[in-house]
Every structure is written in C-alpha cells, then in structure tokens.
XYZ file of C-alpha atoms in Angstrom:
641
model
C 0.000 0.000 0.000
C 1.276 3.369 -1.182
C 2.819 5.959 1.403
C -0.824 8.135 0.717
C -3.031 5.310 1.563
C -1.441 4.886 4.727
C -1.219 8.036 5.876
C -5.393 8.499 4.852
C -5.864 5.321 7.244
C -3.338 6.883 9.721
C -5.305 10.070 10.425
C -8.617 8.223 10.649
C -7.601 6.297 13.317
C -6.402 9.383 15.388
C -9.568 11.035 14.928
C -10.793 8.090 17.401
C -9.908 10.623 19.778
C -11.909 13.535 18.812
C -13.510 15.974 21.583
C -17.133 14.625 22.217
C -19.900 17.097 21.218
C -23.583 17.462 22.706
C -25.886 14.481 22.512
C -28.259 15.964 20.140
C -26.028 17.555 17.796
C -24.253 13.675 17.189
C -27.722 12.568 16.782
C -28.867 14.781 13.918
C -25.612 14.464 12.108
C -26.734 10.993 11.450
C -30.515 10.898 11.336
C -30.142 11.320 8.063
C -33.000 9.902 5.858
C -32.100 7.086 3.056
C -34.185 4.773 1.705
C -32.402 2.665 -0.513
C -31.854 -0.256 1.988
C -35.370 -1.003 3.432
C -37.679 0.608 0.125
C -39.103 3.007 2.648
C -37.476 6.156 4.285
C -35.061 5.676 7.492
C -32.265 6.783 9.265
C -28.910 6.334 8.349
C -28.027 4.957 12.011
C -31.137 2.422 11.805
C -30.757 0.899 8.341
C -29.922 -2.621 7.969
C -27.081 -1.965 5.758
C -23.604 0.248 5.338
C -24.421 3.652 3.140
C -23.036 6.078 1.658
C -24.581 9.458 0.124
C -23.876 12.516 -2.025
C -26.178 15.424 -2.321
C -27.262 17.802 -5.130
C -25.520 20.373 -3.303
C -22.103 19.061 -3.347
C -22.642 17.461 -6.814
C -23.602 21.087 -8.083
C -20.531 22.805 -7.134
C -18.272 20.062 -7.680
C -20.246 20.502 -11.273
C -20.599 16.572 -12.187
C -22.198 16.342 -15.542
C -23.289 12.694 -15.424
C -24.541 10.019 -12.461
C -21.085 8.051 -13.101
C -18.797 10.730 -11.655
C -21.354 11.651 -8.406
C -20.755 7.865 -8.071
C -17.151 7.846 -8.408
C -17.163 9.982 -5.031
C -17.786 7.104 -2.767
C -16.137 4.820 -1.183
C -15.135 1.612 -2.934
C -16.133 2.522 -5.700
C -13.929 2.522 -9.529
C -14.826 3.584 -13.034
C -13.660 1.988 -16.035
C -13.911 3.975 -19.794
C -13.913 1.628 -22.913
C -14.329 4.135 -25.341
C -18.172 3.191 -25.583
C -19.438 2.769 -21.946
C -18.250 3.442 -18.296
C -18.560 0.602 -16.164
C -18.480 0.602 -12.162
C -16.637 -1.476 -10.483
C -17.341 -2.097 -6.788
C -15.174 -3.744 -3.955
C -12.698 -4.763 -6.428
C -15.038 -6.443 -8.631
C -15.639 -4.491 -11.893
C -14.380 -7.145 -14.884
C -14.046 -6.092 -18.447
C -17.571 -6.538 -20.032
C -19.726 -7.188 -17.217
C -21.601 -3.975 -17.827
C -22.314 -3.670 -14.156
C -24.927 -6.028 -13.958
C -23.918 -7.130 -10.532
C -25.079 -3.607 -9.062
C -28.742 -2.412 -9.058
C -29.403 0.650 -10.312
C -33.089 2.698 -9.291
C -34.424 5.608 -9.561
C -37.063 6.517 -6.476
C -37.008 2.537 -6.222
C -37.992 1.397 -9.506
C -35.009 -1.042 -11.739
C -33.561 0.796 -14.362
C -31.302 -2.856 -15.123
C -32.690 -3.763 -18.702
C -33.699 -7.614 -19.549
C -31.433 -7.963 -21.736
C -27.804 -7.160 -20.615
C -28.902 -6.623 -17.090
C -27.187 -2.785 -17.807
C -27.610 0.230 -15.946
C -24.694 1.965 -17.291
C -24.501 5.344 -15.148
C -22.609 7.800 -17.957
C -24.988 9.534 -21.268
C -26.274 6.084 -21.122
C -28.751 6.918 -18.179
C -31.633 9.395 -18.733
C -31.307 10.913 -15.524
C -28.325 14.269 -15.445
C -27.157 15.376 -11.755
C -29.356 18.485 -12.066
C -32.404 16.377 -11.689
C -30.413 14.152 -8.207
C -31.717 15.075 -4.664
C -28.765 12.577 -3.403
C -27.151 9.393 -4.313
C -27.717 6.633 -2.023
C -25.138 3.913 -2.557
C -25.937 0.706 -0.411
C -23.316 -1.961 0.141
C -23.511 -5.496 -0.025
C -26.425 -7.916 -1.004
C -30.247 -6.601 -1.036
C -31.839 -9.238 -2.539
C -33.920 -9.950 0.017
C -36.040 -7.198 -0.629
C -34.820 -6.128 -4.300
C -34.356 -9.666 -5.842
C -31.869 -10.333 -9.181
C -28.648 -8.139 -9.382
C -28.147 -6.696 -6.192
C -25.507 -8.791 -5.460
C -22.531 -5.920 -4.767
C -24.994 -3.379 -3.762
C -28.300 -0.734 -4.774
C -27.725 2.501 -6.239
C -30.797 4.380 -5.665
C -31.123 7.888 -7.305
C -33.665 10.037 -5.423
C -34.942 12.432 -7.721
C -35.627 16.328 -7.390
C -39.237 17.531 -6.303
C -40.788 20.807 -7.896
C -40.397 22.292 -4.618
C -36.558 21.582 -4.813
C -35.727 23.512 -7.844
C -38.683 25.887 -7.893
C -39.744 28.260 -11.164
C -37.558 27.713 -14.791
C -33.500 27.422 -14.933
C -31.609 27.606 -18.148
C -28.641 26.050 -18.092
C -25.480 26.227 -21.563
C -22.306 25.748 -21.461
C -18.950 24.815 -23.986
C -15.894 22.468 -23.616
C -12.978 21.519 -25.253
C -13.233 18.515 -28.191
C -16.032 20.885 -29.149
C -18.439 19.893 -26.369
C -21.515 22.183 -26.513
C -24.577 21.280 -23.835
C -28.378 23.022 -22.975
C -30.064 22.263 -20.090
C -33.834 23.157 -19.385
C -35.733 22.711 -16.515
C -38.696 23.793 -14.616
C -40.353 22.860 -11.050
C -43.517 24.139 -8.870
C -44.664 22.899 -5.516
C -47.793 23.658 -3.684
C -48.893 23.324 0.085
C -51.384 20.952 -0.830
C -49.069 18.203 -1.777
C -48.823 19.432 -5.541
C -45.943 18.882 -7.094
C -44.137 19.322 -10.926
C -41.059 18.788 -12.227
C -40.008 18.501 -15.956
C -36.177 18.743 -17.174
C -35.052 18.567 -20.611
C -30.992 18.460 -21.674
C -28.852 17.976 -25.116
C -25.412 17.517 -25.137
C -23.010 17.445 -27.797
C -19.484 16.630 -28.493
C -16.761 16.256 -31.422
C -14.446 13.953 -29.001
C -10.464 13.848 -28.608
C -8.093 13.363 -31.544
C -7.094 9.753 -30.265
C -3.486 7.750 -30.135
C -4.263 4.413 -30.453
C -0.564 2.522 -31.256
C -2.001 -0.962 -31.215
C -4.524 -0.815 -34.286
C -1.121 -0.272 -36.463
C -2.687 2.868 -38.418
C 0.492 4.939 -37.523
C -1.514 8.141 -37.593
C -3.997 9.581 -34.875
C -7.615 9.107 -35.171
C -9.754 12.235 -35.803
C -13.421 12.599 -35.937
C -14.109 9.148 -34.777
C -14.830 9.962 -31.006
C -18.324 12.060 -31.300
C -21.447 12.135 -28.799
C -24.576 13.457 -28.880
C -26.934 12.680 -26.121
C -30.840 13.741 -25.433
C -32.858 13.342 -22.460
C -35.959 14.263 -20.715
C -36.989 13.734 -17.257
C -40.946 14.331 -15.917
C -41.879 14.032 -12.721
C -45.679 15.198 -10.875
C -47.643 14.045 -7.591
C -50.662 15.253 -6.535
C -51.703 13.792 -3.056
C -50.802 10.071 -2.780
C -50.966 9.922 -6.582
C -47.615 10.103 -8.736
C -46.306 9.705 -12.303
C -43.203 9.768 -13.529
C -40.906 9.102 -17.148
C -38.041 9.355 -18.461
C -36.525 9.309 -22.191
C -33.179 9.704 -23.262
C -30.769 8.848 -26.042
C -27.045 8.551 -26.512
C -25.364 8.062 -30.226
C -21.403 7.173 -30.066
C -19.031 7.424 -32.504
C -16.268 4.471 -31.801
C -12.419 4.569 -32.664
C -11.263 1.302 -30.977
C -12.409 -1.244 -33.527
C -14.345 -3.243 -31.422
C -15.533 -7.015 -32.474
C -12.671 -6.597 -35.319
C -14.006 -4.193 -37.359
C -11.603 -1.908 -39.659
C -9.320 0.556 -37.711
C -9.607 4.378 -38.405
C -12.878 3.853 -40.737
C -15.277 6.358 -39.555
C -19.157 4.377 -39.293
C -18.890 2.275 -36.451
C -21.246 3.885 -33.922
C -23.526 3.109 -31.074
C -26.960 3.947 -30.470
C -29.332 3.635 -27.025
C -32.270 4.451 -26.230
C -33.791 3.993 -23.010
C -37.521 5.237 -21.337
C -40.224 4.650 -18.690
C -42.686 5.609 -17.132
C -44.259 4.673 -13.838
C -47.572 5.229 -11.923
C -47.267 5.153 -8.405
C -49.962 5.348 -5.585
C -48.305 5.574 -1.725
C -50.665 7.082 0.700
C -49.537 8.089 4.598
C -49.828 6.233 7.467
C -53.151 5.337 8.590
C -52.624 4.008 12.565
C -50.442 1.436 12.065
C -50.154 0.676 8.621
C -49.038 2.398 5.412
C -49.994 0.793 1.558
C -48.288 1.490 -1.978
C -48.662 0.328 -4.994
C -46.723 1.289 -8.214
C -46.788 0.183 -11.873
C -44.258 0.895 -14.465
C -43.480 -0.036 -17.924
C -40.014 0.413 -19.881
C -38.160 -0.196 -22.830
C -34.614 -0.604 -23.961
C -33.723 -0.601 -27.579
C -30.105 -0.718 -28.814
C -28.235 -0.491 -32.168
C -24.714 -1.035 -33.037
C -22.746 -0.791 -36.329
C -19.688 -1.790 -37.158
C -17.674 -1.414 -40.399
C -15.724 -4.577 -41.982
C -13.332 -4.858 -44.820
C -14.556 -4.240 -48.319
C -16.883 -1.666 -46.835
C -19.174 -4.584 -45.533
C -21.214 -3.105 -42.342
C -22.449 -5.862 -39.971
C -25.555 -4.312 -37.475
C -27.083 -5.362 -34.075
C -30.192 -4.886 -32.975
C -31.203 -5.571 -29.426
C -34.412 -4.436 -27.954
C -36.664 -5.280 -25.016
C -40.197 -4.161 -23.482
C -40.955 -4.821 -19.768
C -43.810 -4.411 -17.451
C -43.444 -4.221 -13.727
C -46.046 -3.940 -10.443
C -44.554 -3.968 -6.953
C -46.881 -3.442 -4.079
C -45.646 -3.312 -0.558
C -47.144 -3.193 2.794
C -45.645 -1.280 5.868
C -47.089 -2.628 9.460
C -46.372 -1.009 12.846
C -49.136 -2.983 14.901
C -46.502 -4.860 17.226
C -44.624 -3.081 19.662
C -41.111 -2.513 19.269
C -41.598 -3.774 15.418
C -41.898 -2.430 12.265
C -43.178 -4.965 9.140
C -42.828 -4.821 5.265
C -44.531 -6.977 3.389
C -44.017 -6.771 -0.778
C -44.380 -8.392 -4.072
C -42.882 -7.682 -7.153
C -43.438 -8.762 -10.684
C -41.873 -8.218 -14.235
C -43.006 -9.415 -17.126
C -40.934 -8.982 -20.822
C -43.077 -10.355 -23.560
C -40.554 -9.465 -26.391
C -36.444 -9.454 -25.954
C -35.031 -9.244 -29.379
C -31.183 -9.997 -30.475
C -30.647 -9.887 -34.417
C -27.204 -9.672 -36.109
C -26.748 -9.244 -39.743
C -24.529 -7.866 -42.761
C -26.752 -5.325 -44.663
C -25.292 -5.522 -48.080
C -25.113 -8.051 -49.299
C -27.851 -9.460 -47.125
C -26.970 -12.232 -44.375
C -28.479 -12.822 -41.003
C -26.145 -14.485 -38.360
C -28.569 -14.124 -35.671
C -32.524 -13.741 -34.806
C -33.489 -14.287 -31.787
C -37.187 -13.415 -29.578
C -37.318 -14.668 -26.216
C -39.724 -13.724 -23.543
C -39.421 -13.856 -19.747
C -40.958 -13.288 -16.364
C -40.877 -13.240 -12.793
C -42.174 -12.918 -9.349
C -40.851 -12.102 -5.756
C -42.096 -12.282 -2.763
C -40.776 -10.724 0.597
C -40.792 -10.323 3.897
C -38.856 -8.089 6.453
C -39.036 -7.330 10.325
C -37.385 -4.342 11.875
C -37.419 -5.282 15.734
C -36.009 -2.817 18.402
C -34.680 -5.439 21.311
C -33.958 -2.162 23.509
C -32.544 1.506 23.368
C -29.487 0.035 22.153
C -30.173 -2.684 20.214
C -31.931 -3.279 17.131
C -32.084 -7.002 14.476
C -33.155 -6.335 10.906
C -34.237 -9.740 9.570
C -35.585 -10.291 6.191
C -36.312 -12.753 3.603
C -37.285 -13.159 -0.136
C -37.975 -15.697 -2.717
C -38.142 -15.251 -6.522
C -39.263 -17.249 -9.136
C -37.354 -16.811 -12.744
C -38.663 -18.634 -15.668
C -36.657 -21.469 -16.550
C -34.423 -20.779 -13.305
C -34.346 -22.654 -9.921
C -36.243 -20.758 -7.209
C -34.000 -18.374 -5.528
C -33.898 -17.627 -1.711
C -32.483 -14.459 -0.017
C -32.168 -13.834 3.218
C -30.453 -10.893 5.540
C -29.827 -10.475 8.898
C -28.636 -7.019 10.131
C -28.077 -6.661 14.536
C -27.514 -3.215 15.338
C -25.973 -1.422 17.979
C -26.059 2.116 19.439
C -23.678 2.345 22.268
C -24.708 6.087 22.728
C -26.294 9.131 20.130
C -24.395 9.021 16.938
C -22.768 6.157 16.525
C -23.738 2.593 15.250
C -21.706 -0.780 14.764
C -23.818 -2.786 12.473
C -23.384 -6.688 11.911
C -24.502 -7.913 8.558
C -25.533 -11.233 6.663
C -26.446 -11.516 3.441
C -27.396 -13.600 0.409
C -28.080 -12.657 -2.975
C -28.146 -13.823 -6.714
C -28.273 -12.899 -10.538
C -30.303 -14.980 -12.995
C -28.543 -14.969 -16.526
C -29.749 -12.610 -18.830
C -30.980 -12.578 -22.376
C -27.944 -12.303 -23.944
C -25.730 -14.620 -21.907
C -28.101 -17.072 -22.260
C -29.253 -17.007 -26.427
C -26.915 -14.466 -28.037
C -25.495 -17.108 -30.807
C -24.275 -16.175 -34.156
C -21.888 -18.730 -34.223
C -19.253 -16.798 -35.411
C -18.283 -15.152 -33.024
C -20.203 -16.528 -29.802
C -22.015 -19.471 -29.120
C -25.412 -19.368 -26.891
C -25.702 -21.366 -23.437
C -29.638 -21.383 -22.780
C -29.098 -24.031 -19.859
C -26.523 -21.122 -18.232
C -27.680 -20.933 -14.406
C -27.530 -18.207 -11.811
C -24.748 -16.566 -9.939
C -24.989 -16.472 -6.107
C -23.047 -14.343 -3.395
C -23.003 -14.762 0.171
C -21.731 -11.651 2.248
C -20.016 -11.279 5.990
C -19.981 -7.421 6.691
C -18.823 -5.436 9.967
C -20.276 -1.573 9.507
C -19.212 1.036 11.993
C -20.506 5.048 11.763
C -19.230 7.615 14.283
C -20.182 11.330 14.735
C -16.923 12.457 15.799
C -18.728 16.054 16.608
C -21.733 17.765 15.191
C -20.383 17.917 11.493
C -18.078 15.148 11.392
C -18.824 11.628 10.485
C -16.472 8.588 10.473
C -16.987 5.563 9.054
C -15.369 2.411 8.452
C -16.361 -1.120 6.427
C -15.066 -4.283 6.355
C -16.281 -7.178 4.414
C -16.120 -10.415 2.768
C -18.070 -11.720 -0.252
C -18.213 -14.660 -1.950
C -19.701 -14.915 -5.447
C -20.408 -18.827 -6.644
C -21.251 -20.169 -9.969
C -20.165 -16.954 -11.824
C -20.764 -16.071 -14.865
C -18.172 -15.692 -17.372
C -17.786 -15.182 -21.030
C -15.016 -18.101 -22.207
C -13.224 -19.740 -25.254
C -14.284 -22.501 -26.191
C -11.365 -24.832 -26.517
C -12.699 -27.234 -29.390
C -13.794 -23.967 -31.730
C -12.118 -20.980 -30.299
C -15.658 -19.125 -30.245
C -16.929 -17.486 -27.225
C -19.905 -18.698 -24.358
C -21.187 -17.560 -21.372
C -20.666 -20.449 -18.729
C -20.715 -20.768 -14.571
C -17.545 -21.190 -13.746
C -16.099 -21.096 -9.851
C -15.897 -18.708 -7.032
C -14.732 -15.038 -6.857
C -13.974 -13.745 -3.451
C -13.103 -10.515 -2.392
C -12.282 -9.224 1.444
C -11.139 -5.477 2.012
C -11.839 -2.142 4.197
C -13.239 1.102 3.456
C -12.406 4.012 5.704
C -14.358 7.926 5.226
C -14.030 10.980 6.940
C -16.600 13.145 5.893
C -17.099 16.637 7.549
C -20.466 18.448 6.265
C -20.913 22.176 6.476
C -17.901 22.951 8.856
C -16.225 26.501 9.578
C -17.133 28.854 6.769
C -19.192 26.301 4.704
C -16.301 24.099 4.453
C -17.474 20.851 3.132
C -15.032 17.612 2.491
C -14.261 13.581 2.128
C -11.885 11.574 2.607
C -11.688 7.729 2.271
C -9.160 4.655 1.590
C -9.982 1.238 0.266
C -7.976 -1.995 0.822
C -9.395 -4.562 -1.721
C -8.148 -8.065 -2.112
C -10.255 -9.762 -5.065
C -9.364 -13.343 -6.102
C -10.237 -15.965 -8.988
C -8.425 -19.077 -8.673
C -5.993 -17.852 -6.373
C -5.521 -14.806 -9.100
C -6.154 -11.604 -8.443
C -9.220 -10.575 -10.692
C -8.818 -8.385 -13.612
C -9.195 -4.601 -13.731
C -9.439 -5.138 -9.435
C -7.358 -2.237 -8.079
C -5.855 -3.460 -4.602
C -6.509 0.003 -3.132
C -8.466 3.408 -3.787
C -7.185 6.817 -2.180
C -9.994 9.601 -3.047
C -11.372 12.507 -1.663
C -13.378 15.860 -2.526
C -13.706 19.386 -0.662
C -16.001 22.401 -1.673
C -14.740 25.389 -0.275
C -16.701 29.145 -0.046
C -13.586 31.286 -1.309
C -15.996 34.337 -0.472
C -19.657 35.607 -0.464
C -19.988 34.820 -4.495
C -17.148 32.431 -4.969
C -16.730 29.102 -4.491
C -13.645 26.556 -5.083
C -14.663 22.689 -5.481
C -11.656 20.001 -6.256
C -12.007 16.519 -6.351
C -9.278 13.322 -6.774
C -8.644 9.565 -7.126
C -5.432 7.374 -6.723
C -5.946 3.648 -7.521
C -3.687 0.780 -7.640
C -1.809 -1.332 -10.044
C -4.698 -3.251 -12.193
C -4.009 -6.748 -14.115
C -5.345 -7.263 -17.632
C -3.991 -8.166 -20.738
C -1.351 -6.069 -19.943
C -0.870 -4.702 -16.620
C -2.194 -1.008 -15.786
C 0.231 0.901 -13.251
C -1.340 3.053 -10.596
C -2.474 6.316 -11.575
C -4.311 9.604 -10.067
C -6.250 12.208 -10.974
C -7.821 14.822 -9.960
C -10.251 18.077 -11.193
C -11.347 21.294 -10.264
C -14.042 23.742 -10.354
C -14.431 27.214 -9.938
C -17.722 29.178 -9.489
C -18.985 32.453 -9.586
C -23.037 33.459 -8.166
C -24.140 36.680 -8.225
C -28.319 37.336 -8.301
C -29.982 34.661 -10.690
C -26.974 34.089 -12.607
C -24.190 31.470 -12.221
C -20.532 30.779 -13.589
C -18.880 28.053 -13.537
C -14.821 26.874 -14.997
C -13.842 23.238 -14.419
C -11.138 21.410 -15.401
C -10.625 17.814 -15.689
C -7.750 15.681 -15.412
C -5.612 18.665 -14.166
C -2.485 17.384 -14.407
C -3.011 16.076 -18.093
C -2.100 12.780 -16.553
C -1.572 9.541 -20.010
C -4.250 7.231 -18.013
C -5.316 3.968 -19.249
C -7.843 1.421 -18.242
C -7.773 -2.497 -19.030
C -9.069 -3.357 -22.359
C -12.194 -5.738 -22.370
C -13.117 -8.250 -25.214
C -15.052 -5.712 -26.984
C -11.681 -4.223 -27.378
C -9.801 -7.006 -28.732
C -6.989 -4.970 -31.087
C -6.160 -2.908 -27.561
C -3.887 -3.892 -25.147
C -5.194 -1.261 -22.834
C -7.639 1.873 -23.637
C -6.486 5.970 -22.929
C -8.822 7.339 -21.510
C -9.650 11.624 -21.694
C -6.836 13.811 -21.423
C -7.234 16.892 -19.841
C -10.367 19.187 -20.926
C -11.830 22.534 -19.637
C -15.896 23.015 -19.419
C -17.665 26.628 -19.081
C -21.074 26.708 -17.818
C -23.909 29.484 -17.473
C -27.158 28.985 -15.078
C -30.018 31.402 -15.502
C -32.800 31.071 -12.791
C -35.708 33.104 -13.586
C-alpha cells in the first residue's frame, strides 16, 4: 500500500480521539434519511445496511455532468472507460464486459437494469443528469432480500428532485474543449397541498479527442471518430398520494477502438441507445399502524450497433426489449417494538429481441425473440430489542422462468452504544439470474449461446461502523467479505475458439473502506476523505481490472460571499489485464462564480493532463489497454428566472 493510503488510514484512526460534542447535535448528524436499503425512508443509524450518500448540493458545485462521476465519489467505488461505456466497479469487482450487472441501479425505487444485458450503465447512457439528483444513495452489499436479481454488490438508488426543490424555470449552456456544446432546461412548482411538478429537458453534444491508439497499427492519430450526442428528458408530478413519472433519453457514439474486429480508423462504427419509462405510483400516509403502496411501471430498452468490416461490408445489431413491472408493498407497525414490510414484485418482458446481420449483401447471423418473467415475494421485520439494540431480519424468494427458485435472506443486529454512533453486523445472500444475452446471443461466429446457463450467487459477511466524531463530522469504516459462486463468465471454447457464457467457480473478495466526511464545517467548508484496501481473487488470481486500493477525496470550499472553489481526486492501484495497468491519479477542479440569478462556472478535468489507461475488455480485442480523456476545460452558465 502506497505511502498516501497509509497516511489516509493513519489520520482516521487518530480522529478516534476527537472531543465529544452534545448528545443531540451527534444525533442529527446521522438521522439522516435514506431509503435505498429497506424501500421506505429511514435513518442512516437504523438501516440494515452500510451507506453512503452525495447530495445535489455538493454534486452542483463540484459541477458533475453525469450520475457516473457523483458515483465515483464514494467509497469503494472505480470507473472503467472503454471508449463506448463506463462501467463501475465495486469492492474490487468491476471485470471487463460485465456492464455492471452485478449492481442495481433505481431511480425513487424502480429497476432501471434492462432484460437484456442486465445494464444500468450510469454515464450519457442513463436518462437521468445530476441536475435532476436530490442525493445518491449507494448501499453496500447484497439486497436481494427485498430487491431480488442483481443486487448482489450493492443498490444505487437515485432520489430524484421535487418541484419544490428547484422551484420556477432554470436555463442552463455551457462549452468544452473537443467541441463539447450542452443546454439544459428545466422547470419545477410545488404547492402546500401536496402538488408537485417537475419537468427537465438536456442535449449535449461533443466532437471527441483526436485519439493515439498505437495498437490498431494505423500509424496516424484518429480524428473525428470519437463524437457524442446525447438527449434526455426527465418528468416528474404528484398530486396527493398519486404520482407519475418518465423518463426518455438517447445517446449516439461514434467508436475509434475497432471493437468485435471491425476496420481501424474507418469512420461508421457507432452506437446507439435508447432507453424510457414511465411509472404510476400510488403511496398514501400512514393510517394508525399501517401504510400501503402500490406502483406500476413499464419500460423499454432498444439498442443499435454498427460496425464497419473490410470491403466496406457493415455488420448491425439490434437488441431491444419491453418490460412491465407492479410492486406493491405493505408497511405494518401494529406490534410493539416492530416495524413490518410486506411486498411483491413482478416483471413481465413479452418481447427481448437480439438480431445480427450484414446489410449488403444481405446475411443474417442471428434472430433471436425470447420472452421472460418473474415474481418475488418478501418479507422483512425491523425489531427494536432495547434503546441500544436493534435485528433487521428479512427474507425473499423469486421465481425466474426457466431458473431454480432463488432464496435471499439478511440479517442485520444493530448497535447504538450512545447518540451518533452505530456498529452494524450484517448477513447476506443474494443472486443474478442470466440474462438474455448470456443465455441465447449465438451467431456462431463469433459466440455461441448457453440457454441451460444458471444463476450466480453471493453470500456476504460485513462489519459496519458510523461515528459522529462532533456535530459535522462523520467517520466511518467497512469491512467485508463476499463470496460470489457459480459466476458467470464469457469463455473460449477450446474445441472452436468461439466465445460462451458459462458458470464457472468462485470469486472472493475481502477489504476495508475508511471515510471521513465533515459536512458544512467553519465557513461552509465541506469535504471527504476515504481509503480502500481490496483483495479480489479468482483461482488464487487476483481478478482483472481489481485495483488493490483506492485513495480519493473531494472538498467544496466558499472562497468568499460569491465564490466558491470545489476540487475533487482519485489514486488507484496497479490493475491486471492483458497487460498490466500501473497506478495512476487524478484529480479536477471547479471554480464558481453566483451573483443574483446568474451562475458561472470553470472546471477542469484531469488537471495534471495525466496519459491514463484502463484495461481493455473483449469488446476491445486490437487494444492492449484503452487511454482514456486527457485533460479538458468546461464553461457553464445557469439562468434562474
């Protein structure tokens, strides 16, 4: 471990010793409300599960432009760049060309993961832009047992903006280098009568870097072959107990890195997603002791990618699913001391769709239409033993078609030695089904389908501990161990040298996470600090792209009474992968300027201009290892009216 991780760890540990503060004041540091871990609003200290948030505030001045780097903020946590998606990586675990379908992804609770790839992927991919983020609630560990498939690592839940949040209409433009150009609209309204309205609107952009890629042989740099341009819209309205909600975006990517062996520096291989929903949600108040909800939602997920061949040949995939989802839950205080949640879930997709073919001349490698469903059922009991004490214990089952019934349980025994701290004990057991593609993406050319493939399963030990240390500064500390079984992996085939999904053995991975976090200190001051240990392991091999430590951090500072300074960094160990990756940092910067309605804003990323590089996956086959951006400035301008 480098000198800077052990110095982080270092001053953690003599903040043990920090002066106490009042009772009340260590209280309300933590009381803070999350509800990613249960499905229903609770305290921080209370939750069955270790958590970790970000808020629009910091976010905002910090000036994220996408979900992926408010994520990259917290602990544990590691991004990866192919050229064509980010991918997060979690506790070590983040291979090439998993697409992060071993982390849920909601928004206000409802799955974003598509049928098909099991995706959430958090950068131009997702329809949702920080603007439109209350906070980031980043749960640890397995949630099946109230969530079901894919929460094996953890939930990211995204709790949106009310009307009464961001109130009356904001314009938002700004400019970048690699010609990025990006409008933001959005307007909100809240009433005292529980009205509220939200609607945002955004397009973004961007030529894209002049790229160096030595390994495709071209000899020359590749220009023009690294554009964006990404559209989204976000609408949100309650009225009473009633709510509706949708989303619609769309992200089209130019790609430079020949992936799947298609021709080097030929512009015309591109990506195209398109993602929406929208969701009907009833969730009245508590009536004595019980509380109802009921929600309904419907989405689809349509993707296109085009690649270009020798001879000018273009080869095309089309992917595309529709799903329909209901999820009632029932909230019961009638015992004393307890407090009961009751739930179903269902999803039904009666069309997933996976077609490969040349267009000219003609050929089809590939046509596939499968349909699926699914139903969970769950239970959980929240039981305060005494003032102190307090055992979370929970318990789901779900039925996959053409899968074996899947149990999940968690236990969670907290304790509160005295106002503001907690040590939480935590047990945990979750799974992922295979998905569409694993399972029937064939074309025999490239990849063979496994429609027998079974499901992955983790088991988790956790030890969570969270400290006020005084009214405004929180420390907390992780440790863990997590077992995935049967994993699913894509391999080559000896006997043909083609590609197939297959369970193959056990990935475990033990480490610590350490924070300091210190919110709204002298002058407005607001900062984190935290340090991962990670040890990942495959066969007695360390797992690929698995750093064995993260050093990051963040601080917004008020330089005066219309300035303000926010800088943020990363340091991660040495990563294996085709080739190996050397440790690297980063960091960026952001200056901003209020004054009346109006807002400035200069940030810089990748400050130091660092060369970084990520692991290539097997979408990348002709790279060794994939650049990723070199340093770029970003002006923005916010109008409220």
């Amino acid at each position: 471990m480098p000198p800077c991780v052990r110095t982080g760890f270092l001053l953690a540990l003599t903040l043990l010793a920090w002066p106490a503060r009042s009772e009340d004041d260590l209280e309300a540091l933590l009381q803070r409300e999350v509800v990613g871990p249960s499905r229903y609003a609770q305290s921080l200290l209370d939750a069955p599960a270790s958590v970790s948030v970000l808020g629009r505030q910091e976010s905002q001045v910090l000036g994220h432009a996408t979900v992926a780097e408010m994520l990259a903020r917290l602990p544990g946590v590691h991004l990866s760049h192919s050229r064509q998606y980010v991918e997060v990586g979690l506790r070590g675990l983040n291979r090439p060309g998993d697409y992060n379908s071993r982390l849920l992804v909601t928004i206000d609770g409802v799955r974003v993961n598509d049928p098909v790839y099991d995706q959430a992927l958090p950068e131009f991919e997702f329809p949702l832009v920080p603007e439109w983020v209350k906070r980031l609630e980043l749960v640890y560990g397995p949630s099946s047992s109230v969530y079901g498939a894919n929460a094996l690592l953890g939930v990211v839940n995204l709790v949106t903006v009310d009307g009464a949040d961001a109130p009356g209409l904001t314009l938002k433009g700004g400019i970048g280098s690699f010609g990025a150009r990006r409008v933001l609209l959005q307007y909100g309204q809240g009433d005292a009568q529980g009205g509220d309205l939200f609607i945002g609107l955004q397009s973004l952009t961007k030529r894209g870097e002049t790229l160096v890629l030595p390994e495709l042989g071209l000899g020359t740099s590749l220009r023009g072959l690294d554009g964006l341009a990404h559209h989204s819209l976000f609408l949100k309205a309650r009225s009473g107990a009633w709510r509706v909600a949708g989303t619609l975006t769309q992200r089209d990517k130019d790609v430079a890195t020949a992936p799947y062996g298609s021709v080097p520096g030929e512009p015309g291989t591109r990506f195209r997603d398109r993602y929406g929903h929208v969701e009907l949600g009833y969730e009245e108040g508590w009536s004595e002791a019980l509380r109802r909800s009921l929600r309904l939602s419907a989405s689809r997920y349509l993707f296109r990618g085009e690649y270009v061949f020798d001879g000018g040949l273009i080869n095309r995939d089309d992917t595309g699913s529709m799903s329909y989802s209901l999820d009632a839950r029932l909230q019961w205080r009638g015992w004393l001391n307890h407090e009961l949640l009751l739930g179903m879930d269902a999803r039904v997709v009666p069309w997933a769709i996976q077609r490969n073919a040349d267009l000219a001349p003609p050929l089809s490698y590939l046509d596939s239409r499968e349909s699926g469903r699914r139903l969970g059922l769950f239970v959980q009991d929240q039981w305060r033993l005494s003032p102190h004490w307090q055992l979370t214990s929970g318990v789901r089952i779900d039925r996959v078609r053409d899968q074996e019934s899947q149990w999940s349980p968690r236990l969670a025994l907290v304790w509160r030695p005295k106002a503001g701290e907690a040590l939480k004990l935590m047990m945990g057991r979750a799974f992922r089904a295979p998905n569409f593609s694993e399972r029937f993406y064939g074309d025999d050319y490239s990849q063979v389908a496994n429609p027998g493939l079974g499901a992955e399963r983790m088991r988790s030990l956790e030890l969570g501990w969270e400290r006020a240390l005084d009214e405004r500064t929180v420390l907390s500390l992780m440790v863990y161990s997590t077992r995935l079984s049967q994993a699913i992996e894509l391999q080559q085939l000896e006997e043909s040298g083609l590609l197939q999904y297959r369970n193959l053995g056990t990935i475990t991975s033990q480490g610590v996470d350490l924070a300091i976090s210190q919110l709204g200190g002298p002058g407005g001051v607001q900062w984190r600090v935290d340090g991962s240990y990670i040890r990942a392991r495959h066969v007695g091999e360390r797992v690929s792209n698995s750093p064995p430590w993260l050093f990051k951090g963040h601080a917004v500072w008020p330089l005066a009474s219309a300035w303000s300074l926010g800088f943020e960094w990363q340091a991660q160990g040495k990563r294996q992968g085709k080739v190996p990756v050397p440790w690297q940092w980063t960091a960026n910067g952001r200056l901003q300027y209020k004054q009346g309605s109006h807002e400035w804003g200069l940030r810089a990323l990748n400050l130091g201009d660092r060369l970084l590089h990520d692991p290539a996956g097997p979408d990348n086959q002709a790279l060794l290892r994939v650049p990723q951006p070199r340093r770029s400035l970003q002006v923005d301008w916010t109008w409220k009216l």
